[in-house]
PDB file of C-alpha atoms in Angstrom:
ATOM      1  CA  MET A 159     -33.736  21.304  77.242  1.00  0.00           C
ATOM      2  CA  THR A 160     -32.077  21.292  73.828  1.00  0.00           C
ATOM      3  CA  PHE A 161     -33.889  22.959  70.939  1.00  0.00           C
ATOM      4  CA  ARG A 162     -31.242  22.705  68.191  1.00  0.00           C
ATOM      5  CA  THR A 163     -29.516  19.876  66.388  1.00  0.00           C
ATOM      6  CA  ARG A 164     -27.138  19.484  63.481  1.00  0.00           C
ATOM      7  CA  THR A 165     -27.792  17.025  60.684  1.00  0.00           C
ATOM      8  CA  SER A 166     -25.113  14.966  59.013  1.00  0.00           C
ATOM      9  CA  LYS A 167     -23.234  16.463  56.095  1.00  0.00           C
ATOM     10  CA  GLU A 168     -24.919  13.917  53.811  1.00  0.00           C
ATOM     11  CA  THR A 169     -28.383  15.066  54.937  1.00  0.00           C
ATOM     12  CA  MET A 170     -27.410  18.672  54.323  1.00  0.00           C
ATOM     13  CA  GLU A 171     -26.299  17.815  50.783  1.00  0.00           C
ATOM     14  CA  ILE A 172     -29.513  15.876  50.104  1.00  0.00           C
ATOM     15  CA  PHE A 173     -31.665  18.759  51.382  1.00  0.00           C
ATOM     16  CA  GLU A 174     -29.687  21.280  49.298  1.00  0.00           C
ATOM     17  CA  ALA A 175     -30.190  19.144  46.183  1.00  0.00           C
ATOM     18  CA  PHE A 176     -33.945  18.985  46.836  1.00  0.00           C
ATOM     19  CA  ALA A 177     -34.044  22.740  47.374  1.00  0.00           C
ATOM     20  CA  ARG A 178     -32.430  23.247  43.963  1.00  0.00           C
ATOM     21  CA  SER A 179     -34.448  20.698  42.010  1.00  0.00           C
ATOM     22  CA  GLU A 180     -37.847  20.647  43.738  1.00  0.00           C
ATOM     23  CA  HIS A 181     -37.776  23.968  45.626  1.00  0.00           C
ATOM     24  CA  LEU A 182     -38.551  22.196  48.914  1.00  0.00           C
ATOM     25  CA  GLN A 183     -37.305  23.724  52.145  1.00  0.00           C
ATOM     26  CA  PRO A 184     -35.783  21.898  55.145  1.00  0.00           C
ATOM     27  CA  PHE A 185     -38.966  22.123  57.230  1.00  0.00           C
ATOM     28  CA  VAL A 186     -40.834  20.049  54.602  1.00  0.00           C
ATOM     29  CA  LEU A 187     -37.963  17.679  53.888  1.00  0.00           C
ATOM     30  CA  ALA A 188     -37.405  16.995  57.598  1.00  0.00           C
ATOM     31  CA  LYS A 189     -40.999  15.878  58.105  1.00  0.00           C
ATOM     32  CA  LEU A 190     -40.914  13.677  54.991  1.00  0.00           C
ATOM     33  CA  SER A 191     -37.604  12.169  56.082  1.00  0.00           C
ATOM     34  CA  ILE A 192     -38.825  11.264  59.557  1.00  0.00           C
ATOM     35  CA  ALA A 193     -42.018   9.762  58.127  1.00  0.00           C
ATOM     36  CA  LEU A 194     -40.019   7.597  55.702  1.00  0.00           C
ATOM     37  CA  SER A 195     -37.782   6.388  58.545  1.00  0.00           C
ATOM     38  CA  VAL A 196     -40.772   5.386  60.644  1.00  0.00           C
ATOM     39  CA  ARG A 197     -42.376   3.709  57.612  1.00  0.00           C
ATOM     40  CA  SER A 198     -39.207   1.705  56.945  1.00  0.00           C
ATOM     41  CA  GLY A 199     -39.003   0.363  60.510  1.00  0.00           C
ATOM     42  CA  PHE A 200     -35.705   2.132  61.202  1.00  0.00           C
ATOM     43  CA  ARG A 201     -34.303   1.575  64.703  1.00  0.00           C
ATOM     44  CA  PHE A 202     -32.204   4.103  66.607  1.00  0.00           C
ATOM     45  CA  SER A 203     -28.605   3.339  67.495  1.00  0.00           C
ATOM     46  CA  LYS A 204     -25.883   5.565  68.893  1.00  0.00           C
ATOM     47  CA  ASP A 205     -23.756   4.751  65.811  1.00  0.00           C
ATOM     48  CA  SER A 206     -25.935   7.062  63.731  1.00  0.00           C
ATOM     49  CA  MET A 207     -24.919  10.074  65.839  1.00  0.00           C
ATOM     50  CA  GLN A 208     -21.364  10.421  64.505  1.00  0.00           C
ATOM     51  CA  ASP A 209     -21.638  13.189  61.894  1.00  0.00           C
ATOM     52  CA  THR A 210     -22.933  16.586  63.017  1.00  0.00           C
ATOM     53  CA  SER A 211     -21.395  18.765  60.316  1.00  0.00           C
ATOM     54  CA  GLY A 212     -24.599  19.541  58.401  1.00  0.00           C
ATOM     55  CA  LEU A 213     -27.543  21.899  58.742  1.00  0.00           C
ATOM     56  CA  ASP A 214     -28.249  23.559  62.069  1.00  0.00           C
ATOM     57  CA  LEU A 215     -31.997  23.107  62.632  1.00  0.00           C
ATOM     58  CA  ASN A 216     -34.214  23.941  65.558  1.00  0.00           C
ATOM     59  CA  ARG A 217     -36.884  21.652  66.913  1.00  0.00           C
ATOM     60  CA  GLN A 218     -39.719  23.902  65.733  1.00  0.00           C
ATOM     61  CA  THR A 219     -38.408  23.753  62.143  1.00  0.00           C
ATOM     62  CA  ILE A 220     -38.155  19.968  62.199  1.00  0.00           C
ATOM     63  CA  THR A 221     -41.465  18.940  63.761  1.00  0.00           C
ATOM     64  CA  GLY A 222     -43.437  22.153  64.178  1.00  0.00           C
ATOM     65  CA  GLU A 223     -46.784  21.865  65.899  1.00  0.00           C
ATOM     66  CA  ASN A 224     -46.722  18.090  65.349  1.00  0.00           C
ATOM     67  CA  ASP A 225     -43.834  17.422  67.733  1.00  0.00           C
ATOM     68  CA  LEU A 226     -45.867  15.173  70.053  1.00  0.00           C
ATOM     69  CA  LEU A 227     -47.214  13.216  67.087  1.00  0.00           C
ATOM     70  CA  PHE A 228     -43.722  12.581  65.704  1.00  0.00           C
ATOM     71  CA  LYS A 229     -42.499  11.556  69.164  1.00  0.00           C
ATOM     72  CA  ALA A 230     -45.416   9.147  69.583  1.00  0.00           C
ATOM     73  CA  LEU A 231     -44.842   7.585  66.148  1.00  0.00           C
ATOM     74  CA  ILE A 232     -41.157   7.101  66.905  1.00  0.00           C
ATOM     75  CA  GLU A 233     -41.904   5.609  70.337  1.00  0.00           C
ATOM     76  CA  VAL A 234     -44.328   3.117  68.780  1.00  0.00           C
ATOM     77  CA  ASN A 235     -41.737   2.258  66.133  1.00  0.00           C
ATOM     78  CA  GLU A 236     -39.025   1.818  68.789  1.00  0.00           C
ATOM     79  CA  GLY A 237     -41.380  -0.110  71.069  1.00  0.00           C
ATOM     80  CA  ARG A 238     -40.431   1.901  74.146  1.00  0.00           C
ATOM     81  CA  TYR A 239     -40.878   5.179  75.974  1.00  0.00           C
ATOM     82  CA  ILE A 240     -38.224   7.717  74.953  1.00  0.00           C
ATOM     83  CA  PRO A 241     -37.373  10.462  77.462  1.00  0.00           C
ATOM     84  CA  ASP A 242     -37.462  13.945  75.960  1.00  0.00           C
ATOM     85  CA  ASP A 243     -33.728  14.542  76.466  1.00  0.00           C
ATOM     86  CA  GLU A 244     -32.981  11.396  74.428  1.00  0.00           C
ATOM     87  CA  TYR A 245     -35.696  12.026  71.822  1.00  0.00           C
ATOM     88  CA  PHE A 246     -34.318  15.419  70.912  1.00  0.00           C
ATOM     89  CA  PRO A 247     -31.731  15.751  69.560  1.00  0.00           C
ATOM     90  CA  ASP A 248     -30.410  12.162  69.472  1.00  0.00           C
ATOM     91  CA  VAL A 249     -33.257   9.933  68.286  1.00  0.00           C
ATOM     92  CA  LEU A 250     -34.924  12.523  66.073  1.00  0.00           C
ATOM     93  CA  LYS A 251     -31.599  13.353  64.380  1.00  0.00           C
ATOM     94  CA  ALA A 252     -31.006   9.668  63.618  1.00  0.00           C
ATOM     95  CA  TYR A 253     -34.490   9.323  62.109  1.00  0.00           C
ATOM     96  CA  LEU A 254     -33.958  12.524  60.137  1.00  0.00           C
ATOM     97  CA  ASP A 255     -30.584  11.464  58.715  1.00  0.00           C
ATOM     98  CA  ASN A 256     -31.800   7.974  57.824  1.00  0.00           C
ATOM     99  CA  GLY A 257     -34.949   9.365  56.247  1.00  0.00           C
ATOM    100  CA  ALA A 258     -32.993  11.808  54.102  1.00  0.00           C
ATOM    101  CA  ARG A 259     -31.170   8.862  52.514  1.00  0.00           C
ATOM    102  CA  LEU A 260     -34.510   7.109  51.944  1.00  0.00           C
ATOM    103  CA  LEU A 261     -35.939  10.291  50.440  1.00  0.00           C
ATOM    104  CA  ARG A 262     -33.039  10.451  47.985  1.00  0.00           C
ATOM    105  CA  GLN A 263     -33.651   6.816  46.979  1.00  0.00           C
ATOM    106  CA  GLU A 264     -37.345   7.450  46.395  1.00  0.00           C
ATOM    107  CA  TYR A 265     -36.488  10.477  44.265  1.00  0.00           C
ATOM    108  CA  LYS A 266     -34.091   8.480  42.088  1.00  0.00           C
ATOM    109  CA  TYR A 267     -36.741   5.967  41.095  1.00  0.00           C
ATOM    110  CA  ALA A 268     -39.748   8.244  40.698  1.00  0.00           C
ATOM    111  CA  ARG A 269     -40.912   9.748  37.448  1.00  0.00           C
ATOM    112  CA  ASP A 270     -43.201  12.168  39.255  1.00  0.00           C
ATOM    113  CA  PHE A 271     -41.793  12.560  42.753  1.00  0.00           C
ATOM    114  CA  TYR A 272     -44.932  13.979  44.369  1.00  0.00           C
ATOM    115  CA  VAL A 273     -47.233  11.309  42.949  1.00  0.00           C
ATOM    116  CA  HIS A 274     -44.705   8.668  43.927  1.00  0.00           C
ATOM    117  CA  LEU A 275     -44.670   9.847  47.565  1.00  0.00           C
ATOM    118  CA  VAL A 276     -48.454   9.804  47.756  1.00  0.00           C
ATOM    119  CA  GLU A 277     -48.650   6.296  46.306  1.00  0.00           C
ATOM    120  CA  LEU A 278     -45.793   4.678  48.278  1.00  0.00           C
ATOM    121  CA  ASP A 279     -48.012   2.303  50.213  1.00  0.00           C
ATOM    122  CA  ARG A 280     -50.022   1.067  47.245  1.00  0.00           C
ATOM    123  CA  GLY A 281     -47.297  -1.416  46.354  1.00  0.00           C
ATOM    124  CA  ILE A 282     -47.345  -3.794  43.411  1.00  0.00           C
TER     125      ILE A 282
END
């Protein structure tokens, strides 16, 4: 069983920028990123697995004690059962990388980033 994965270089750069500006660490950013991917309806494809030149993260850092919850949310979003060897590192990495891009977009358009994240689903 694999317990480590590497993010894309873009995700690494996004996480480093958040660490500098908001003092948020990868374990927080990873969870936010995955949640934003699920919220957006992102779907896994093998094309998103190309770049692995970013941060080296272990499974415990990414999902922590909520690993089964994240897996269940992703399976519901994908509409299928995902075997553990496919879920980690492949599917989770794709959700993480996509979510990091979404996180950066949310940050660009928020005056108060934390309030903005809390109020994402309130809409117009």
